[in-house]
mmCIF file of C-alpha atoms in Angstrom:
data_model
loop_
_atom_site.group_PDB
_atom_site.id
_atom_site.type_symbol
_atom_site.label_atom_id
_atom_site.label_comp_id
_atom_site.label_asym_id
_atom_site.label_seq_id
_atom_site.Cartn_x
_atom_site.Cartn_y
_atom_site.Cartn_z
ATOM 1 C CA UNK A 1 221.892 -7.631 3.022
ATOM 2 C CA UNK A 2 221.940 -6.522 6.631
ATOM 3 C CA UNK A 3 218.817 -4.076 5.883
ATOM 4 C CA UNK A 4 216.650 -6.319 3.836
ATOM 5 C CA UNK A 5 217.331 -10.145 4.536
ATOM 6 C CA UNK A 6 218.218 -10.040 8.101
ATOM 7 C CA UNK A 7 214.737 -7.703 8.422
ATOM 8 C CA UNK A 8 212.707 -10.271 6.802
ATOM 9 C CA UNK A 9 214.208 -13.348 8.681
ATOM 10 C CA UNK A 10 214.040 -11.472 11.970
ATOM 11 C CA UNK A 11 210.483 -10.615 11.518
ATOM 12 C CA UNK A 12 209.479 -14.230 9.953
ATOM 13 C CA UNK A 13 211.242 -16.091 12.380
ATOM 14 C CA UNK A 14 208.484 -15.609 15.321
ATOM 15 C CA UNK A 15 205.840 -16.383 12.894
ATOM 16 C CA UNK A 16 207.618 -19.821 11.660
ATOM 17 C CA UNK A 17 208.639 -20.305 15.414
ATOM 18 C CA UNK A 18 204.638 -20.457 16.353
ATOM 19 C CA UNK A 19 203.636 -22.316 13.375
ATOM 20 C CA UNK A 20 206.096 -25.441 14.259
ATOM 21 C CA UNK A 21 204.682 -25.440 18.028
ATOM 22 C CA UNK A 22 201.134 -25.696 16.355
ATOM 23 C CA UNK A 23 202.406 -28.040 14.025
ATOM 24 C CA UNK A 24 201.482 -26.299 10.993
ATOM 25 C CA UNK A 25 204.698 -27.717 8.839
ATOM 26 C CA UNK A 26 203.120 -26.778 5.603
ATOM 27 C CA UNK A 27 202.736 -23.210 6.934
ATOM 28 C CA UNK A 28 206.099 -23.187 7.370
ATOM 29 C CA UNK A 29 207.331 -24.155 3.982
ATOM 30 C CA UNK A 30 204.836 -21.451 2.330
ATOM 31 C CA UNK A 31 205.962 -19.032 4.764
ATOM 32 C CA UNK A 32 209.929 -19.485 4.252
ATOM 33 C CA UNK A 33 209.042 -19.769 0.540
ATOM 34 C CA UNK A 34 207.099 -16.310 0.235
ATOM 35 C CA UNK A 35 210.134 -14.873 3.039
ATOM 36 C CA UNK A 36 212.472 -15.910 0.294
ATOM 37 C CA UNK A 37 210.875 -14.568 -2.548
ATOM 38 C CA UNK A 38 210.681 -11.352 -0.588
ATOM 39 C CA UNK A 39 214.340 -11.415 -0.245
ATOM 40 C CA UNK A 40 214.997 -11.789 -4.119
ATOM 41 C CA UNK A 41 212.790 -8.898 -4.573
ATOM 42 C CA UNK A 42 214.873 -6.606 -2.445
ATOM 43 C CA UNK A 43 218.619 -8.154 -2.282
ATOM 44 C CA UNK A 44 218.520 -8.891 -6.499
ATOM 45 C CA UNK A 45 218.088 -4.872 -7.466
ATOM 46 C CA UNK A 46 220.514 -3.800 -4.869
ATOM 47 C CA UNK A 47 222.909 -6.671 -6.216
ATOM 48 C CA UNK A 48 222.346 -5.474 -10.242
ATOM 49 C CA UNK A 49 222.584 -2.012 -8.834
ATOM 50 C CA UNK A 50 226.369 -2.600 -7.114
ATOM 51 C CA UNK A 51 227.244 -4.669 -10.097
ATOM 52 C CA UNK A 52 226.763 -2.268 -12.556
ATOM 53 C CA UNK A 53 227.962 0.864 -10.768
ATOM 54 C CA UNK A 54 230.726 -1.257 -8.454
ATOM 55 C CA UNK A 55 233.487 1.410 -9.874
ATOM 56 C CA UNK A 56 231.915 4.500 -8.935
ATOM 57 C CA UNK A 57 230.644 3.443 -5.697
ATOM 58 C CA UNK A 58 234.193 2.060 -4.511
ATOM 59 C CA UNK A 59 235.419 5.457 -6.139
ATOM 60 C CA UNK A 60 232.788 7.616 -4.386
ATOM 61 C CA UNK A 61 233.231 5.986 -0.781
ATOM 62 C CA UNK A 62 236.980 4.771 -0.880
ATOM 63 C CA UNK A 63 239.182 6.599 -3.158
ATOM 64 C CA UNK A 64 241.046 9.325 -1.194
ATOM 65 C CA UNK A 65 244.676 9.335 -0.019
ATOM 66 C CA UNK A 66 246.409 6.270 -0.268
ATOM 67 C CA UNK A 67 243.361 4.546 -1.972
ATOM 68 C CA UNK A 68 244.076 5.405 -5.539
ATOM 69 C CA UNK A 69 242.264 4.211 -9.156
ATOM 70 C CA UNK A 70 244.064 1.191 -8.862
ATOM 71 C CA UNK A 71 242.896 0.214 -5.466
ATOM 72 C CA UNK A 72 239.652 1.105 -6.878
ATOM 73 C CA UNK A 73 240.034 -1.009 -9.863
ATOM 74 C CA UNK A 74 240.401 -4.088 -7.138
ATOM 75 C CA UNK A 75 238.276 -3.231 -4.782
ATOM 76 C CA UNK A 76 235.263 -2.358 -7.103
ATOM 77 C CA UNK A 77 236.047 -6.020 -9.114
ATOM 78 C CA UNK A 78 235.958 -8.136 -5.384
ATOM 79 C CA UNK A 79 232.701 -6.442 -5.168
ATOM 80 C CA UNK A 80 231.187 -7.369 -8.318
ATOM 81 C CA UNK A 81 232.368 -11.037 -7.658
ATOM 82 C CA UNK A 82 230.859 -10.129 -4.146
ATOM 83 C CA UNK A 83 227.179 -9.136 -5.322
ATOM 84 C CA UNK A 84 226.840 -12.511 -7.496
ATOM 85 C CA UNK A 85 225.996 -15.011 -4.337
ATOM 86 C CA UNK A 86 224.658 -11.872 -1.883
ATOM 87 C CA UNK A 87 221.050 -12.637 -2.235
ATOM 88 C CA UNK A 88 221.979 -16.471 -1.706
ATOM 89 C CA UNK A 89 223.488 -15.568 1.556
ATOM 90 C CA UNK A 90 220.872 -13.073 2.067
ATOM 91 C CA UNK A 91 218.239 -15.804 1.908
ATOM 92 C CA UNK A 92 220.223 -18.473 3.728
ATOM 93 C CA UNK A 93 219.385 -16.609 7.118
ATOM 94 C CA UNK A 94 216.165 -17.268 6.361
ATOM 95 C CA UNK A 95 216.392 -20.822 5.751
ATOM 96 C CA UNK A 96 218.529 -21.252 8.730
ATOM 97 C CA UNK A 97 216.424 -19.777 11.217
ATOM 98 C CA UNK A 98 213.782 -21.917 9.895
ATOM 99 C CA UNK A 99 215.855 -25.077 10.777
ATOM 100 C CA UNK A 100 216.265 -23.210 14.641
ATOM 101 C CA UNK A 101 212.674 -22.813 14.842
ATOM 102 C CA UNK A 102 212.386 -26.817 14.152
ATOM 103 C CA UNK A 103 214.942 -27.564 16.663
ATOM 104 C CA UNK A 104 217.591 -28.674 14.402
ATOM 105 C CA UNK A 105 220.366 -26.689 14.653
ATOM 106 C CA UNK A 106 223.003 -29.326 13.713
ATOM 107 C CA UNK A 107 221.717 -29.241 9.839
ATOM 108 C CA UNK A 108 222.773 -26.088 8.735
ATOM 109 C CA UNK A 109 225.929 -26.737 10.730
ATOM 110 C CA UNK A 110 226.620 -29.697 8.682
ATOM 111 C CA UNK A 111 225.957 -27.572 5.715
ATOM 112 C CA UNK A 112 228.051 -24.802 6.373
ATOM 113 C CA UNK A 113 230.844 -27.128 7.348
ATOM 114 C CA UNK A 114 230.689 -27.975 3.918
ATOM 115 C CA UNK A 115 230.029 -24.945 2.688
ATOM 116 C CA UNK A 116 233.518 -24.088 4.295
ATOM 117 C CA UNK A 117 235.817 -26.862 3.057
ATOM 118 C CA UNK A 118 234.273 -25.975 -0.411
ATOM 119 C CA UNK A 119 234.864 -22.454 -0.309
ATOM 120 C CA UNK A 120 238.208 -23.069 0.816
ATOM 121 C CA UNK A 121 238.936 -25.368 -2.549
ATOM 122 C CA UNK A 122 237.589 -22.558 -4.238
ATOM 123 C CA UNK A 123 239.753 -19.473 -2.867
ATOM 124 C CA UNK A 124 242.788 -22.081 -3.908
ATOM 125 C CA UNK A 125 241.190 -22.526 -7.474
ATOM 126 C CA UNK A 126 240.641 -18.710 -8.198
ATOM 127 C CA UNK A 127 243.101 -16.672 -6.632
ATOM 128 C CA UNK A 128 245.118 -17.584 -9.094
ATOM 129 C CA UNK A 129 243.463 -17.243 -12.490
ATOM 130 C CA UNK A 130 241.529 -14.444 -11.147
ATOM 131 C CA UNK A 131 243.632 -12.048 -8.176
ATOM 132 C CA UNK A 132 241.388 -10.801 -5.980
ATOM 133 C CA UNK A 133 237.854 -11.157 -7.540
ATOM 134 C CA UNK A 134 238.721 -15.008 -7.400
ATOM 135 C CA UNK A 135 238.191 -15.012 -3.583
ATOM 136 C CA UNK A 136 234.641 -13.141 -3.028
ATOM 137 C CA UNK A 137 233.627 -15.531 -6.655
ATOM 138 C CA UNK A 138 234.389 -18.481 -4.387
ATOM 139 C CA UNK A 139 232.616 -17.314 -1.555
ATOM 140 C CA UNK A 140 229.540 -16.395 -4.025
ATOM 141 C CA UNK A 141 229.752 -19.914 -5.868
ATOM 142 C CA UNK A 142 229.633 -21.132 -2.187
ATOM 143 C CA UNK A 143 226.562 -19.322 -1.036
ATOM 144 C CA UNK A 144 225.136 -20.551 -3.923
ATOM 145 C CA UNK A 145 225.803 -24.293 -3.495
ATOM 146 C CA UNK A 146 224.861 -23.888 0.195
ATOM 147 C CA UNK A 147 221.260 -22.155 -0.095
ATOM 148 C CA UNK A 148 220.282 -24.764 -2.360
ATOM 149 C CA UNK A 149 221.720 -27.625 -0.176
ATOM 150 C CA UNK A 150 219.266 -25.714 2.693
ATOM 151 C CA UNK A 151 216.631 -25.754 0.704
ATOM 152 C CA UNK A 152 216.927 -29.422 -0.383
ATOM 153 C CA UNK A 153 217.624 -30.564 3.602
ATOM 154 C CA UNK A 154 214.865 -28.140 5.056
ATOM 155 C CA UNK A 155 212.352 -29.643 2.316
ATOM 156 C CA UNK A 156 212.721 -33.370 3.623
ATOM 157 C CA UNK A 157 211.208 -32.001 7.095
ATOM 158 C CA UNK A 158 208.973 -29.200 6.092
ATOM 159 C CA UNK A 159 206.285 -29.381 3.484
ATOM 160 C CA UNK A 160 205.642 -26.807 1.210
ATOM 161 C CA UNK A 161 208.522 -25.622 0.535
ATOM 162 C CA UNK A 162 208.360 -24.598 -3.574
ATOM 163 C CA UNK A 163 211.191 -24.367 -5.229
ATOM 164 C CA UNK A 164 208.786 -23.425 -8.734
ATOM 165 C CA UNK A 165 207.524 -20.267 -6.671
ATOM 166 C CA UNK A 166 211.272 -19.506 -6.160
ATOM 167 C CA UNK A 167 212.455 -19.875 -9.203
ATOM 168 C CA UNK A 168 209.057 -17.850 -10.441
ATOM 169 C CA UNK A 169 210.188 -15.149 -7.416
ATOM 170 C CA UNK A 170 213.537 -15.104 -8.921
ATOM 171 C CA UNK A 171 212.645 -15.056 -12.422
ATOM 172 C CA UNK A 172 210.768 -11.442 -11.988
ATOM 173 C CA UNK A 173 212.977 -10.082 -9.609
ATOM 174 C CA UNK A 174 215.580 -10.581 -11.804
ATOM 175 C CA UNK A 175 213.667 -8.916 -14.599
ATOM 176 C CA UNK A 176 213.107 -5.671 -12.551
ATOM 177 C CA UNK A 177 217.025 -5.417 -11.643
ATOM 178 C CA UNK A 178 217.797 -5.556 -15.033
ATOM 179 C CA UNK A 179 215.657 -2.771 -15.909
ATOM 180 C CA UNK A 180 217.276 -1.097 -12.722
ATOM 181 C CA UNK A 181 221.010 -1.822 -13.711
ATOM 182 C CA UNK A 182 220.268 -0.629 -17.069
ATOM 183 C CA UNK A 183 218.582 2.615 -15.747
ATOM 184 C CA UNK A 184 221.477 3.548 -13.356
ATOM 185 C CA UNK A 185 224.192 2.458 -16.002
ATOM 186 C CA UNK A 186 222.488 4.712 -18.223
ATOM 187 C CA UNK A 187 222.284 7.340 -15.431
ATOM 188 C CA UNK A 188 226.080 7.032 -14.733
ATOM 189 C CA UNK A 189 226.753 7.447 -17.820
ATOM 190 C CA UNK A 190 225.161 10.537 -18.369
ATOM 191 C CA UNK A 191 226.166 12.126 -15.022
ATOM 192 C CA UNK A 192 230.049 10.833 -15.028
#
C-alpha cells in the first residue's frame, strides 16, 4: 500500500490541487476516478498475491525462534483478513486528499469518525467467532464501508466522479489477480 497508493495520491494530489484553483471540478472527478483505478490495478494483485501465499510469506519473514507454526498459523490468517479491505484503504488516500485539495478537510473527518465507532462494533462482533482474523476482517469491512461513503460525499461536490469506470477498473483488475493468485499458488505448490 505504502509503495503503490500513497505514490499515486502523492503524485495526483498537485495535479487535483491546480485543477480546483482553475475550477476544473469535472477534471477532478475524472482524475481521482482514473487515480483510483490505477490503484486497483496495482494494490488488487499484490492483495490476491498475500492472500494466497499469506502462510509462506509469514513463514518466510517471521518464523524463527519463539515464532513457531502456530504463530504462523495466526499471523498468516490476520493477514489474509488484512489483504481483503487493503486496496479500499489504499484508495481512500486518494479520495481524501482530493477532499484537502477542495478545502474540506472536516468530511473525511466525519467519515472516519464513523468509520471508527463502526470498526470498533466490529472488533467486538468478530473477535469472538473468529480469534484474531476477526479484528483485521473488521478493519477491512470498515475500509470498505468508508471508501464508498468517500466516494458518495466527494461526488456531491465534484463532478465526474464514475463509479461505472470503477467498478469496470475493478472488474479487470480483479481478473488479472486471479490469474496471478492462481499462478503463484500453483508456483508454491510446486516449489514447497
Amino acid at each position: 500500500q505504502g509503495v503503490f497508493s500513497v505514490a499515486i495520491s502523492t503524485v495526483l494530489f498537485p495535479a487535483i490541487a491546480r485543477m480546483v484553483s482553475r475550477g476544473d471540478l469535472r477534471g477532478v472527478g475524472e482524475t481521482v476516478t482514473q487515480g483510483v483505478r490505477q490503484i486497483f490495478f496495482m494494490l488488487l494483485p499484490a492483495s490476491a498475491f498475500l492472500m494466497v501465499l499469506a502462510v509462506p510469506v509469514t513463514r518466510l519473514v517471521f518464523e524463527r525462534g519463539n515464532f513457531g507454526p502456530d504463530s504462523t498459523s495466526l499471523s498468516a490468517a490476520a493477514l489474509f483478513t488484512f489483504t481483503l479491505g487493503l486496496v479500499f484503504n489504499g484508495a481512500s488516500l486518494l479520495v481524501i486528499r482530493a477532499f484537502f485539495s477542495l478545502q474540506m478537510p472536516w468530511e473525511p473527518t466525519r467519515i472516519s469518525a464513523l468509520g471508527l465507532a463502526l470498526n470498533a462494533v466490529l472488533d467486538a462482533a468478530f473477535y469472538g467467532p473468529l480469534g484474531t482474523a476477526g479484528i483485521p476482517l473488521a478493519t477491512s469491512i470498515t475500509s470498505f464501508v468508508t471508501f464508498v461513503l468517500l466516494l458518495r460525499a466527494l461526488q456531491r461536490h465534484v463532478p465526474g466522479v464514475s463509479f461505472v469506470d470503477m467498478v469496470d477498473g475493478f472488474a479487470w483488475s480483479t481478473g488479472g489477480a486471479l490469474c496471478l493468485a492462481l499462478l503463484s499458488w500453483t508456483t508454491w505448490r510446486v516449489v514447497d
